[in-house]
PDB file of C-alpha atoms in Angstrom:
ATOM      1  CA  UNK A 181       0.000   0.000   0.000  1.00 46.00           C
ATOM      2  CA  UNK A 182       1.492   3.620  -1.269  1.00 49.00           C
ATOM      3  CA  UNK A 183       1.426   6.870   1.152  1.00 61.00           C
ATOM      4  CA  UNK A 184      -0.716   8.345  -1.415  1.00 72.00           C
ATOM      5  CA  UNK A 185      -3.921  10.136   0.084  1.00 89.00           C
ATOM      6  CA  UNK A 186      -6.969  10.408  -1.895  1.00 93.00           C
ATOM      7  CA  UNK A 187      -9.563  13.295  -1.900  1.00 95.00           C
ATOM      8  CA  UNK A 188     -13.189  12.343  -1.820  1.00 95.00           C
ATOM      9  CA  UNK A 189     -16.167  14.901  -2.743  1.00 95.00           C
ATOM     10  CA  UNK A 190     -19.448  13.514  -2.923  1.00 93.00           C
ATOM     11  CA  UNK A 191     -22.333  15.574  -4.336  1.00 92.00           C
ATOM     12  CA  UNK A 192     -25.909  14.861  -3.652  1.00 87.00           C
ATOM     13  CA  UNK A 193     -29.069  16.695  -4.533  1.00 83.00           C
ATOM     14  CA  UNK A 194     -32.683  15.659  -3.864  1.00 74.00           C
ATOM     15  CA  UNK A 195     -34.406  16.244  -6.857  1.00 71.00           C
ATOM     16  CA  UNK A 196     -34.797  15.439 -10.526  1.00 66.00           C
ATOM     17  CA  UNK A 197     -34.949  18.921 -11.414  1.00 69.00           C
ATOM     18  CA  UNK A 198     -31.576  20.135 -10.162  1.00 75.00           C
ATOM     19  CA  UNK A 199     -28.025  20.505 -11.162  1.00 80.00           C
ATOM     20  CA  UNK A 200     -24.914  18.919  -9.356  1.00 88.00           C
ATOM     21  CA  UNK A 201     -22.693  20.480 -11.375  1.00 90.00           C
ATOM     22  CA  UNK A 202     -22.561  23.886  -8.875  1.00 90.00           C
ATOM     23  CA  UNK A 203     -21.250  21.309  -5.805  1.00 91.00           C
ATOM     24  CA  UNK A 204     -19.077  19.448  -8.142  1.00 93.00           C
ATOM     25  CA  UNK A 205     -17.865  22.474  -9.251  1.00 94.00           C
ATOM     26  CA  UNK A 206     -17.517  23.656  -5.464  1.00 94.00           C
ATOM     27  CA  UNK A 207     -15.694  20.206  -4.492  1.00 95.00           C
ATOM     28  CA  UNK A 208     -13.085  20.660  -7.054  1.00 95.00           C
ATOM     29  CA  UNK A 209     -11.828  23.807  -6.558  1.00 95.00           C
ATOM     30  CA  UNK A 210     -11.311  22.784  -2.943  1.00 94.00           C
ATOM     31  CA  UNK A 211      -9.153  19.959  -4.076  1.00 94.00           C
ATOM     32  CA  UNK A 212     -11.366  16.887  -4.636  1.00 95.00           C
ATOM     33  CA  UNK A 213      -9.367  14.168  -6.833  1.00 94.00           C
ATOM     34  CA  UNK A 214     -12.685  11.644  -7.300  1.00 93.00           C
ATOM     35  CA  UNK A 215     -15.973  12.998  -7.101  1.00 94.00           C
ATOM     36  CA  UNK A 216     -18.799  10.871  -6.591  1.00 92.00           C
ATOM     37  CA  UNK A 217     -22.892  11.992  -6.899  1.00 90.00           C
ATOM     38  CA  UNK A 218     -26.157  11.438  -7.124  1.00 88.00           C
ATOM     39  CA  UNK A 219     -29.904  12.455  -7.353  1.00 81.00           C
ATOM     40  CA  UNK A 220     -31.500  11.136  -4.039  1.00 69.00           C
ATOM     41  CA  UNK A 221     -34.849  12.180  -2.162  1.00 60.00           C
ATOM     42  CA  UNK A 222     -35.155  12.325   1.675  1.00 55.00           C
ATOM     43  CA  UNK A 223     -37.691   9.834   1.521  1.00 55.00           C
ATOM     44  CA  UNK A 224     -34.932   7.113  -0.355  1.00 58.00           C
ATOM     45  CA  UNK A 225     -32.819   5.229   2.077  1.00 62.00           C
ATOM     46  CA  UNK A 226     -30.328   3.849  -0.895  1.00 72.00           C
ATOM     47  CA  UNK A 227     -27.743   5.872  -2.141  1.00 81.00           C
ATOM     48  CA  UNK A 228     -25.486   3.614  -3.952  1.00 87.00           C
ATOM     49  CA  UNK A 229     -22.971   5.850  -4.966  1.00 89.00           C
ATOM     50  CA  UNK A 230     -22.484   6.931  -1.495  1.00 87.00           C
ATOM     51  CA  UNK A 231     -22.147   3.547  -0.056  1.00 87.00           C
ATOM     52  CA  UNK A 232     -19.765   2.289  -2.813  1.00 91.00           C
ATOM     53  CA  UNK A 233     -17.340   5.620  -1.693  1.00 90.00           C
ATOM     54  CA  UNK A 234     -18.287   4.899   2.329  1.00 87.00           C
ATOM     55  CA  UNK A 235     -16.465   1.568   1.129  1.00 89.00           C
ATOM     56  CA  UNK A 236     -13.610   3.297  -1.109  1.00 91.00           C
ATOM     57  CA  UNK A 237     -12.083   5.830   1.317  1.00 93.00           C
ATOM     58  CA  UNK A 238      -9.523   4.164   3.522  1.00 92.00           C
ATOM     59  CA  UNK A 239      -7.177   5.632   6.477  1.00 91.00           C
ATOM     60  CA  UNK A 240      -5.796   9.242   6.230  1.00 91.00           C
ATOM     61  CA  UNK A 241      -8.242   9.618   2.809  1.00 94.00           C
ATOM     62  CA  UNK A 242     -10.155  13.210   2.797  1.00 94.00           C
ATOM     63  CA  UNK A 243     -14.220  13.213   2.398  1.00 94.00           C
ATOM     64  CA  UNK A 244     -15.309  16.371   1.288  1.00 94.00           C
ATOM     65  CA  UNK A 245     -19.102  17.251   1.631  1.00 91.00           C
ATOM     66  CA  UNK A 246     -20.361  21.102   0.584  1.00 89.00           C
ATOM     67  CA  UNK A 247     -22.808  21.342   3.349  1.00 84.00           C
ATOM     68  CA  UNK A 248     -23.506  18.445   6.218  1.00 79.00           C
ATOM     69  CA  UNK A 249     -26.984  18.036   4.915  1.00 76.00           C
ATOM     70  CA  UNK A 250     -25.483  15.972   2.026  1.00 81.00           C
ATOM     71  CA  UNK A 251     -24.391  13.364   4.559  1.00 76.00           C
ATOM     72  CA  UNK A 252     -27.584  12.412   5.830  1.00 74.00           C
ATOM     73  CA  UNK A 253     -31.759  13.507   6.205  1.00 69.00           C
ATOM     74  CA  UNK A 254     -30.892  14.549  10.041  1.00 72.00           C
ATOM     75  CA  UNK A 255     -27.523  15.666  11.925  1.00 74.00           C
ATOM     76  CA  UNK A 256     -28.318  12.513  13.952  1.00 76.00           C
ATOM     77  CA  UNK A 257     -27.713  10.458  10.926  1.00 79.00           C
ATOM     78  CA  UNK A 258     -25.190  12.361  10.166  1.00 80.00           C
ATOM     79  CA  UNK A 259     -23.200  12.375  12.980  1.00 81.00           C
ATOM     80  CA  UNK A 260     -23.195   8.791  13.326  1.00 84.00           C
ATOM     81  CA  UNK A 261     -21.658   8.523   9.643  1.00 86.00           C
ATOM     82  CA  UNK A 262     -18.966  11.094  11.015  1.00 86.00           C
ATOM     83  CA  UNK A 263     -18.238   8.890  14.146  1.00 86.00           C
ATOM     84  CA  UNK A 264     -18.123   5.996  11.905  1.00 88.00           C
ATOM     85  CA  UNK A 265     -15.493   7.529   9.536  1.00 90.00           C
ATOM     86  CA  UNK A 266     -13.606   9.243  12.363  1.00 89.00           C
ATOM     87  CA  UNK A 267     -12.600   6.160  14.136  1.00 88.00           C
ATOM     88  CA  UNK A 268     -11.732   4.674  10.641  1.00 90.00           C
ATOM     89  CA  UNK A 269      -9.167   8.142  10.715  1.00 90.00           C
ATOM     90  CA  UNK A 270     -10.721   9.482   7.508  1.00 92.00           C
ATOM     91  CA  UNK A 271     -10.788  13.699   7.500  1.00 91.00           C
ATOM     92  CA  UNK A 272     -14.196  14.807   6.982  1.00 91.00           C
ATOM     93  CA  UNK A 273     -14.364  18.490   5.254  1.00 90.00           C
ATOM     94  CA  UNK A 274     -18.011  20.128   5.072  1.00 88.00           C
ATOM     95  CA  UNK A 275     -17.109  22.969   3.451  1.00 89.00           C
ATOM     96  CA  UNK A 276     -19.377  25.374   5.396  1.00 83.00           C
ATOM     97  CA  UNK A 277     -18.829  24.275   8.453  1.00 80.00           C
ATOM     98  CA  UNK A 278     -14.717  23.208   8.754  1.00 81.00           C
ATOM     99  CA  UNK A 279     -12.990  20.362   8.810  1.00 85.00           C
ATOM    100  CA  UNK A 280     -13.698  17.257  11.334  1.00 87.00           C
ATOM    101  CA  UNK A 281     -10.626  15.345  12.421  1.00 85.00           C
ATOM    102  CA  UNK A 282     -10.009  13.813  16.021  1.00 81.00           C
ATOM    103  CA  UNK A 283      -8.676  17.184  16.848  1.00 83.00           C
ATOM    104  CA  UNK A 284      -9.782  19.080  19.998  1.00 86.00           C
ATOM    105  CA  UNK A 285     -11.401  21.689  17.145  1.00 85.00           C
ATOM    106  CA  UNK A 286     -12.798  18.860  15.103  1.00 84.00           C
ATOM    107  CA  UNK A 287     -14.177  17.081  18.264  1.00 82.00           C
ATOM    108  CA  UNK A 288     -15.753  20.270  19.710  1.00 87.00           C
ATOM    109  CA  UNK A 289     -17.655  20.753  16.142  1.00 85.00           C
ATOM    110  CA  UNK A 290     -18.484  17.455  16.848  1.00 82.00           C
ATOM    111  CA  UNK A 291     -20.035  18.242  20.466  1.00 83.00           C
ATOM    112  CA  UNK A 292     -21.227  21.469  19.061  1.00 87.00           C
ATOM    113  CA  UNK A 293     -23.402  18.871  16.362  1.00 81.00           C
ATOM    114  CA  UNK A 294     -25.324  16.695  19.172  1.00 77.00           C
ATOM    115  CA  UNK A 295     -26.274  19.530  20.556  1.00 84.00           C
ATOM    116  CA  UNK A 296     -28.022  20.890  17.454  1.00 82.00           C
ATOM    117  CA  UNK A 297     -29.279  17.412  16.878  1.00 75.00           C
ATOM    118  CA  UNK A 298     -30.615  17.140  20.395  1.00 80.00           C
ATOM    119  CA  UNK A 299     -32.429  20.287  20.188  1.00 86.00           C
ATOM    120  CA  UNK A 300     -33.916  19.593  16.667  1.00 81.00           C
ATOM    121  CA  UNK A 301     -35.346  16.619  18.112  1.00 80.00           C
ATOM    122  CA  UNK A 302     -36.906  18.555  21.286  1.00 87.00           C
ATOM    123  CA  UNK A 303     -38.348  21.147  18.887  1.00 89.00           C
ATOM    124  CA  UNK A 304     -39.559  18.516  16.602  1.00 86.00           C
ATOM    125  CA  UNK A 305     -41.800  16.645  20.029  1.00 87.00           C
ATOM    126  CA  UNK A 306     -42.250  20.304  21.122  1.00 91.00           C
ATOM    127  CA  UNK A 307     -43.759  21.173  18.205  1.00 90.00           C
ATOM    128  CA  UNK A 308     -45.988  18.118  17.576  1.00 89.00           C
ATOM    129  CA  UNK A 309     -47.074  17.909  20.993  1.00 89.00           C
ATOM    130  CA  UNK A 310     -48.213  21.510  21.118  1.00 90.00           C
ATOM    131  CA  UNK A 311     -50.218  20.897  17.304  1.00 88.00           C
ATOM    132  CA  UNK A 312     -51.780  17.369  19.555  1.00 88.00           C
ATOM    133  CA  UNK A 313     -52.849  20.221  21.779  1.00 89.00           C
ATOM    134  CA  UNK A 314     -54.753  22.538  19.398  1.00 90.00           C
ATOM    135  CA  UNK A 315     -55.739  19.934  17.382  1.00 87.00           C
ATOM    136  CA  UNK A 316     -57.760  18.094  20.454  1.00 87.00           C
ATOM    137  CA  UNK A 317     -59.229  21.805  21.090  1.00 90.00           C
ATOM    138  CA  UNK A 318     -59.927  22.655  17.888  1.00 89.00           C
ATOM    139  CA  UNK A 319     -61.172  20.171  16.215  1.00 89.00           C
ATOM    140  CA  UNK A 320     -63.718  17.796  17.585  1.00 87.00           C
ATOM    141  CA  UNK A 321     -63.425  14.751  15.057  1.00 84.00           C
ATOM    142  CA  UNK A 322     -59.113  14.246  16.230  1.00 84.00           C
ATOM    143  CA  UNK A 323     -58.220  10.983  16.578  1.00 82.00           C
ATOM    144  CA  UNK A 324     -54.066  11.026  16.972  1.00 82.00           C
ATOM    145  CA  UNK A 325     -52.323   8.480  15.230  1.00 77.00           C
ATOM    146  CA  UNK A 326     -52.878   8.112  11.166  1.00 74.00           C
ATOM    147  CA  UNK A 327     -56.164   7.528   9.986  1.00 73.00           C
ATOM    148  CA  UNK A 328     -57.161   3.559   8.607  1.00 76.00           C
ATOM    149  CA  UNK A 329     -56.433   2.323   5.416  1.00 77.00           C
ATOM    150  CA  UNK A 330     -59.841   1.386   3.972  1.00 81.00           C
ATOM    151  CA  UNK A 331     -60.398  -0.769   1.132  1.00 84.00           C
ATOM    152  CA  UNK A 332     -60.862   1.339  -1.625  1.00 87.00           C
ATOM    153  CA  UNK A 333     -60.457   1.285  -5.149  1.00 88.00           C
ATOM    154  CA  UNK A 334     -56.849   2.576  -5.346  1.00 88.00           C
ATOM    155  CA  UNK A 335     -56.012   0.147  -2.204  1.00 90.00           C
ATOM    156  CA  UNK A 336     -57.553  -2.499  -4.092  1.00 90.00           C
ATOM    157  CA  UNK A 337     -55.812  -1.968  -7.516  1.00 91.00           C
ATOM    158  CA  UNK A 338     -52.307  -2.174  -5.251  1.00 92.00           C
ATOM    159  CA  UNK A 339     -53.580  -5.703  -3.994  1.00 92.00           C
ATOM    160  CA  UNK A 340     -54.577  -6.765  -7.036  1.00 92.00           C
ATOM    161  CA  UNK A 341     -51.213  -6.005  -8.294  1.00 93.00           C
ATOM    162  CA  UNK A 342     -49.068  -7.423  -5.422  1.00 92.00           C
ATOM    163  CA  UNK A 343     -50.809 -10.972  -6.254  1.00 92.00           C
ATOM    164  CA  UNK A 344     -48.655 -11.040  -9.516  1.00 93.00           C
ATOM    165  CA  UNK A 345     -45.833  -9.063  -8.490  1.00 92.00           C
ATOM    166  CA  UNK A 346     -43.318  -8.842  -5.575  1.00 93.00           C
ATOM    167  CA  UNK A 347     -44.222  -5.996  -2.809  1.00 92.00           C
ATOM    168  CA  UNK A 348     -40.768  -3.982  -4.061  1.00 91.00           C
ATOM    169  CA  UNK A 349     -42.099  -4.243  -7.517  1.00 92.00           C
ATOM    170  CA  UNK A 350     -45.600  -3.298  -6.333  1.00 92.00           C
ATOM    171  CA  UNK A 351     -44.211  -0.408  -4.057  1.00 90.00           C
ATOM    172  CA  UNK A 352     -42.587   1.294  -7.496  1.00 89.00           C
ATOM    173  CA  UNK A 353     -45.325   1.229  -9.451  1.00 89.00           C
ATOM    174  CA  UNK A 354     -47.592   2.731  -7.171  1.00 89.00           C
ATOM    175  CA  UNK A 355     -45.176   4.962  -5.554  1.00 88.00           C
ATOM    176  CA  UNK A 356     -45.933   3.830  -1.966  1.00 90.00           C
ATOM    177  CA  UNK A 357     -43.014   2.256   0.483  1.00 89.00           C
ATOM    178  CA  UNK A 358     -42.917  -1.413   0.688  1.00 90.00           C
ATOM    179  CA  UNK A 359     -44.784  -1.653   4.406  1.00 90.00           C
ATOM    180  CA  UNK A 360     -47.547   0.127   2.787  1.00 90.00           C
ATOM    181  CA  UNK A 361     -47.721  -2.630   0.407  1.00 92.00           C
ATOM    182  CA  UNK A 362     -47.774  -5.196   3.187  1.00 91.00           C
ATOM    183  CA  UNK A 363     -50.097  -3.066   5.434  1.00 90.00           C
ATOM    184  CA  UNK A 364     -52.988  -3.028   2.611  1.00 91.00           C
ATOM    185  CA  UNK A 365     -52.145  -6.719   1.526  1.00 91.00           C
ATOM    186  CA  UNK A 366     -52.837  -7.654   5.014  1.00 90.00           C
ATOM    187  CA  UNK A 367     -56.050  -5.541   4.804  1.00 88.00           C
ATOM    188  CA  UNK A 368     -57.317  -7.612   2.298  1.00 87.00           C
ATOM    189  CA  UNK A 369     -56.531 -11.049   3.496  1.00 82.00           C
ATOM    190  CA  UNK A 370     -58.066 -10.265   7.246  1.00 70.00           C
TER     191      UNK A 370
END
């Protein structure tokens, strides 16, 4: 194995509709050697392209992001990805933020990051415990939790299709996640 150290950007947007080429751009000038992106929404869990370079960076290797949202849907997610990489000794750069290194500065940023996460989180139960509130005041048919699945004719053209095809298949073609799929399959067979 050669001393050589390799520079990482990765480039992610969440849409269709927009360009990566303004990050790639970005993640050159600030010294990138491979750049690796993708079009991915928050409500995708795969990212192949990041996996494959979560794989390809090795010891003393660089990861640059442009802004810490590319990392992950939440600084919780995030963070863990940072710990993870960390202890593998890989230098994290988010470009608007600084560079994260076991450092005392790069551990502090780190600190400095639980804390937002923890208080995102408190907000976020804050928040929907306050709209439980006004909705319970407010409106007199609430009922908290999401309402049932009835068998329709839109829940019934999904079963109908998930008898002939498997529920990732089914989940696709109706754009629905794959425990909705099993959720109104279930539905029908009670």
């Amino acid at each position: 194995m050669g001393w050589k150290m390799t520079v990482y950007g990765y480039a992610r947007v969440s849409t269709a509709g927009q360009s990566l080429n303004e990050q790639k751009d970005t993640l050159k000038n600030a010294g990138a050697d491979i750049i690796m992106s993708e079009k991915y929404s928050g409500t995708t869990t795969t990212r192949p392209q990041f996996e494959k370079l979560v794989h390809l960076v090795e010891a003393n290797d660089t990861l640059i992001v442009t802004k810490l949202d590319r990392f992950a849907r939440n600084t919780r997610e995030a963070l863990n990805l940072i710990d993870t990489l960390l202890q593998e000794k890989i230098i994290i750069k988010v470009l608007n933020l600084g560079t994260i290194d076991n450092t005392p500065m790069g551990r502090m940023i780190v600190r400095t990051l639980l804390s937002v996460a923890e208080m995102e989180r408190d907000m976020i139960i804050e928040r929907t415990q306050a709209g439980k509130v006004f909705a319970k005041q407010h409106n007199p048919n609430y009922k908290e939790g999401r309402p049932k699945r009835t068998k329709d004719s839109r829940n019934q053209a999904i079963f109908d299709y998930s008898k002939t095809h498997t529920v990732k298949a089914t989940a696709e073609a109706f754009n629905i996640s794959p425990r909705t799929v099993q959720y109104i399959k279930k539905l029908f067979v009670e």
